[in-house]
Amino acid sequence: MTIAIKEIDSGQLWNFPGGIHPPERKQLSNQGSITPLPLAQTFTIPIKQHSGAAGDIIVAVGDRVLGGQPLTHAGLNNGLPVHAPTSGTITAIAAGRIAHPSGLADTVITLTADGEDTLVTMPPLLDYREHGRSELLERIKQAGIAGLGGAGFPTAQKLALQRPIEYIIINGVECEPYITADDCLMREHAQTIIDGIEILLHLAGCDKALLAIEANKPEAIAQFEQLLPQHPQIALRVVPVKYPSGGEKQLIQLLTGQQVPSRGLPLDLGLVVQNVGTAYAVARAVLAGEPLIQRVVTVTGEQVSQPGNYWVRLGTSVADLLAHCGFQPTPTQRVIMGGPMMGFTLPDLAVPVVKITNCILVPSHAELPPAGPEMNCIRCGACADVCPAQLLPQQLQWLAKAKDYDGLEQHHLFDCIECGACAYVCPSEIPLVHYYRKAKAEVRQLAREKVKSEIARERFEARQERLEREKQERLERHRLAAEARKRAQAEAVAKGADDPQDAIQAAIARAKARKAAQAAAAAKQSDDESNV
Amino acid sequence: MSFLTALIILGVLALIFGLILGFAAVRFHVEGDPIVEQIDALLPQTQCGQCGYPGCRPYAEAIANGEEINKCPPGGETTIKNLSELLGVEAKPLDAAHGTETVKKVAVIREDECIGCTKCIQACPVDAILGAAKHMHTVIAHECTGCDLCVEPCPVDCIDMVPVPVRPDNWQWDLQQIPVRVVESGNE
Amino acid sequence: MTFKLAASPHTHSRRTTQQVMRWVYLALLPGVLLQTYFFGVGVYVQILLALATAWLAEAAVMRLRNRPIAHAWQDHTAIVTAVLLAIAIPALAPWWVIVIGTLFAIVVVKHVYGGVGQNLFNPAMAGYVLLLISFPVQLTSWPLPSELAQLPLTFGDTLHIIFTGFTQAGHNLEQLRMGVDGITMATPLDSLRQDLGQAMTLTESLTKPIFGSLGGIGWAWVNLGFLVGGLILIKQRIISWHIPGGMLLGLLIPAAIYWLFHPDQAIPPLMHALSGATMLGAFFIATDPVTAATSNKGRLIFGLLIGVLVFVIRTWGGYPDAVAFAVLLANMTVPVLDKYTQPTVYGHGGRS
């Protein structure tokens, strides 16, 4: 598959099937500028905040650390370090709340701030074009930068593969309702984002970037329209408002007319997609030496009195963040990390803000009413009409309920991007995406168990073989020992020693003689008695 | 007479079709995976022996020879369903005489109580216990199949079967099972 | 305060099954009002009878199935089934006709298959076909459009004839159906079919008073009423255009071709479109989501199939109208249509 470069360069836009137009409600949070959140007193920093392996902890309880100092050392398997968000003392390293829909615990490092907020940075690489590619990639990795759009894939890793790249797509679409973090970042830091894009272009060894912004962000678009004429490599693409046009696969289809092959990567088409927040973070890491210790978080919903965008240090608890924004909880409050379409609810407020946290949404009951009771599917097909991946959601739902894993595979369950459009339009309020997530988890679990049972079988067979081998060896040893003994005896006889056979014969002869003597004695005695 | 003709015709027909069938069976013989291998691949390979056979493969052989398919508690309903599909027999509920389907477990040795007798090492069907005589033993958790066989031989009862912990990466999206903390809200 | 956990998405388009169904029966109103205007308040009586039967039957079945009754009533699908069946049968049919039909539709066609969403066949049309086969006389005895009727009909008369078979003055249905000229008249499609069958030409047949302009007196207006309601549904995105569009094309294209070749022995296309249950079927019956195809391509084929079947049955079949049979036959093809009209999933070689 090759992409249509001429059409793309001419500014053509394509379309993707399906999609929905939920109420955007972005005005709630995009009215002011991004405010730095006052420092909290304690921070809990999960050691794994991206998709990849956690690093090894390199600090101990009681250590004093400075802001920006790495707390873990990135290991293998897409590892990334995490950094101290401010200066202070490590007070605990234990299992704690992490930002995950399961509400399960994982290792977190607790940092008690000293309030001085002393920060360390790495040396800036202002002349980054003079530095080697691997040095720059290492810098981005050491800064702990993962995709800030939501998936959290290590940024350096995306660029490390040496494959030809035609375009870098910079995702500033932010199609999810309510969230305005990227919007405000683009309004205020357009130049830094452009710097970041240039660094990314330099690293990718390509000279064309497409910056996609949804049409509902006129201020951000105006900023770039003003700045971009000086940067001919970067082309602005204003995409129509539709959810989920910010999804990686959908954005690629919008901008290039191509589809990422199933189970493939954008790289297969010669494309790399990065979020605008990531581009900003890359620029700060390279040009200012700053590791990723803070990000823009949208706090919104009708239950906060001061909705808006905040610069939040990673590891700040949601409780601290919401307390600052005037959170007034209702009796059955939902606190959503992420947006209303794809975010997850939090079981409590101890959850920390992490690299992929773009929004905390605390809706009132009326603004996002809880889902009604699930009713029967009436096969209306509304879900299929809006599915951007062209799946058959209702079919998948039935298969998922029946646990028909083969059927799910045939209906391409794993091509579902979990955007939630199907569940949004479902008139029977069936939580379709939830069924798919569960089914995916089950399929993955089955695959893991399959691998595990395969290993167990091999180990069992190896053990059986070993036991059998050991038995044979034991028998063989016994046989050899017996043979050796016989051989030794034979040799001794040959040398003139008493043949053991003779000794046995002699013993038998002795016994016979003794018996004969006894018999003779008895006979003599009976004769004497009869003569009396 | 017509009766005899009918008999002869039917007999000849039977002979012809029999020959065709026989020829087809030889000519179009499909060399499939031996059935025992296929059955074995569906069993959970815990090697626990709850079925009454000394391991999964012996049970697979027994099934191939007509043994019931519902004697594997670790595999549970899923395994029974898969076996019934493979063998074209009816799926039955799990035979409770051999145990019931429980959560996946893993053996853990309370290491300070272990006397180093090596009895569990000998019992483990997949060599997942590590140790030497008069030295502490330990279970390689990710190799353990949770078969329970090491618990019985331990003279000091220092082996526990604990459920496999749920971690974020193997979580099954059971929202209802998340403990929700009730907190005081300041504004009520 | 407790935190409520929920699965994403946390927002929902506020269009529930109930609202969809409400739109459907509201959109039926123009047609129903016109039908009442031409055929009398009997239409209302039939609708009320059908609703009462449907509700009671649904409650009884839910009770037998140990499910909450409110759950079934809430989705309003039974209302749509009942109303569709009630307006499909003659306005003065005896009360037990609609009761039997509704019972069959709700209990056998809908709930025996597993309730809403599980049925293979359109309940209203299956009920209609059961009635048509069992009680052909009652089902084809449409009252005359009011402007042709010899005897005026009061509300009391309507009730009387539905429940006892006679008006207060003692007239029976046959007498009522006599026109001003004293001849019993069938529906336009029915009389046309009979006339053409008796080797009359179209022009001869059309001289009968039942045929006004277009599709027959009254019938054309009722069809236009349903057309308006259907267009509202499309505008509101309750239904997509594919099924009605497909059905009308599937009916009118063969009808037009056949009519061009046999101008005096065929039903004219306009008559096809505006007579019988064409518009009701196209916009309200064939579009029942449960029993229709789900992809747009599938819907189009489904609609075309119904249209062609309606044409075939009306032209050569033994029944005057064909929508019910055509819909049921097309229902049977839905699983196959769904299987072969699946869209190509993203990333599996499709093109945008």
Short mmCIF file of N, CA and C in Angstrom, two decimals, chain A residues 1-9 11-17 167 169 210 237 239 248-261 269 271, chain C residues 346-347 349-352:
data_model
loop_
_atom_site.label_atom_id
_atom_site.label_comp_id
_atom_site.label_asym_id
_atom_site.label_seq_id
_atom_site.Cartn_x
_atom_site.Cartn_y
_atom_site.Cartn_z
N MET A 1 0.84 -1.21 0.00
CA MET A 1 0.00 0.00 0.00
C MET A 1 0.88 1.26 0.00
N THR A 2 0.63 2.12 -0.92
CA THR A 2 1.38 3.38 -0.90
C THR A 2 0.40 4.52 -0.75
N ILE A 3 0.89 5.59 -0.15
CA ILE A 3 -0.04 6.68 0.10
C ILE A 3 0.02 7.68 -1.06
N ALA A 4 -1.10 8.34 -1.27
CA ALA A 4 -1.25 9.24 -2.40
C ALA A 4 -0.65 10.60 -2.05
N ILE A 5 0.67 10.72 -2.27
CA ILE A 5 1.39 11.92 -1.80
C ILE A 5 0.87 13.18 -2.47
N LYS A 6 0.59 13.09 -3.77
CA LYS A 6 0.17 14.30 -4.48
C LYS A 6 -1.12 14.87 -3.90
N GLU A 7 -2.09 13.96 -3.70
CA GLU A 7 -3.38 14.41 -3.15
C GLU A 7 -3.22 14.96 -1.74
N ILE A 8 -2.38 14.27 -0.95
CA ILE A 8 -2.21 14.70 0.43
C ILE A 8 -1.59 16.09 0.46
N ASP A 9 -0.55 16.29 -0.38
CA ASP A 9 0.12 17.58 -0.38
C ASP A 9 -0.80 18.69 -0.88
N GLY A 11 -3.64 19.07 -0.02
CA GLY A 11 -4.54 19.46 1.07
C GLY A 11 -5.85 18.72 1.06
N GLN A 12 -5.94 17.68 0.26
CA GLN A 12 -7.19 16.93 0.21
C GLN A 12 -7.47 16.26 1.54
N LEU A 13 -8.74 16.21 1.90
CA LEU A 13 -9.15 15.46 3.09
C LEU A 13 -10.07 14.34 2.64
N TRP A 14 -9.98 13.22 3.33
CA TRP A 14 -10.87 12.11 3.05
C TRP A 14 -11.92 12.05 4.16
N ASN A 15 -12.63 10.99 4.24
CA ASN A 15 -13.64 10.86 5.29
C ASN A 15 -13.51 9.46 5.87
N PHE A 16 -14.05 9.27 7.05
CA PHE A 16 -14.11 7.90 7.57
C PHE A 16 -15.56 7.59 7.87
N PRO A 17 -15.95 6.32 7.77
CA PRO A 17 -17.37 5.98 7.96
C PRO A 17 -17.79 6.17 9.41
N TYR A 167 5.29 10.95 6.30
CA TYR A 167 4.71 12.10 7.00
C TYR A 167 4.71 11.83 8.50
N ILE A 169 2.32 12.85 11.46
CA ILE A 169 1.02 13.46 11.69
C ILE A 169 0.98 13.93 13.14
N LEU A 210 2.01 16.88 9.05
CA LEU A 210 0.63 17.36 8.92
C LEU A 210 0.10 17.61 10.33
N ARG A 237 -3.93 21.08 8.78
CA ARG A 237 -5.14 20.47 8.22
C ARG A 237 -6.27 20.67 9.24
N VAL A 239 -9.71 19.69 10.33
CA VAL A 239 -10.61 18.57 10.04
C VAL A 239 -12.00 18.86 10.61
N GLU A 248 -6.27 7.54 16.28
CA GLU A 248 -5.11 7.47 15.39
C GLU A 248 -5.49 6.93 14.01
N LYS A 249 -6.20 5.81 14.01
CA LYS A 249 -6.53 5.18 12.73
C LYS A 249 -7.48 6.04 11.91
N GLN A 250 -8.43 6.68 12.59
CA GLN A 250 -9.40 7.51 11.87
C GLN A 250 -8.72 8.76 11.32
N LEU A 251 -7.79 9.32 12.11
CA LEU A 251 -7.10 10.52 11.65
C LEU A 251 -6.27 10.20 10.41
N ILE A 252 -5.63 9.05 10.42
CA ILE A 252 -4.84 8.65 9.25
C ILE A 252 -5.75 8.52 8.03
N GLN A 253 -6.93 7.95 8.24
CA GLN A 253 -7.86 7.81 7.13
C GLN A 253 -8.33 9.18 6.63
N LEU A 254 -8.55 10.09 7.59
CA LEU A 254 -8.99 11.44 7.22
C LEU A 254 -7.94 12.17 6.39
N LEU A 255 -6.68 12.05 6.81
CA LEU A 255 -5.64 12.86 6.20
C LEU A 255 -5.01 12.21 4.98
N THR A 256 -5.01 10.87 4.92
CA THR A 256 -4.31 10.22 3.81
C THR A 256 -5.20 9.31 2.98
N GLY A 257 -6.41 9.04 3.44
CA GLY A 257 -7.28 8.15 2.70
C GLY A 257 -6.89 6.69 2.82
N GLN A 258 -5.90 6.40 3.66
CA GLN A 258 -5.44 5.03 3.81
C GLN A 258 -5.90 4.44 5.14
N GLN A 259 -5.96 3.11 5.18
CA GLN A 259 -6.29 2.43 6.43
C GLN A 259 -5.06 1.69 6.94
N VAL A 260 -4.81 1.83 8.21
CA VAL A 260 -3.72 1.08 8.82
C VAL A 260 -4.12 -0.40 8.78
N PRO A 261 -3.27 -1.28 8.26
CA PRO A 261 -3.67 -2.68 8.19
C PRO A 261 -3.99 -3.23 9.59
N LEU A 269 2.50 2.27 6.73
CA LEU A 269 2.12 3.18 5.65
C LEU A 269 3.14 4.30 5.51
N LEU A 271 3.93 6.30 8.14
CA LEU A 271 3.37 7.41 8.93
C LEU A 271 3.71 7.22 10.40
N TYR C 346 -12.34 -1.92 9.05
CA TYR C 346 -11.16 -1.06 8.93
C TYR C 346 -9.88 -1.89 9.00
N GLY C 347 -9.01 -1.66 8.06
CA GLY C 347 -7.72 -2.33 8.11
C GLY C 347 -7.73 -3.71 7.46
N GLY C 349 -8.36 -4.25 4.16
CA GLY C 349 -8.28 -4.13 2.72
C GLY C 349 -9.32 -3.25 2.08
N GLY C 350 -10.17 -2.63 2.90
CA GLY C 350 -11.17 -1.72 2.34
C GLY C 350 -10.53 -0.43 1.87
N ARG C 351 -11.26 0.32 1.09
CA ARG C 351 -10.76 1.61 0.61
C ARG C 351 -11.70 2.69 1.08
N SER C 352 -11.14 3.86 1.30
CA SER C 352 -12.04 4.93 1.71
C SER C 352 -12.34 5.84 0.54
#
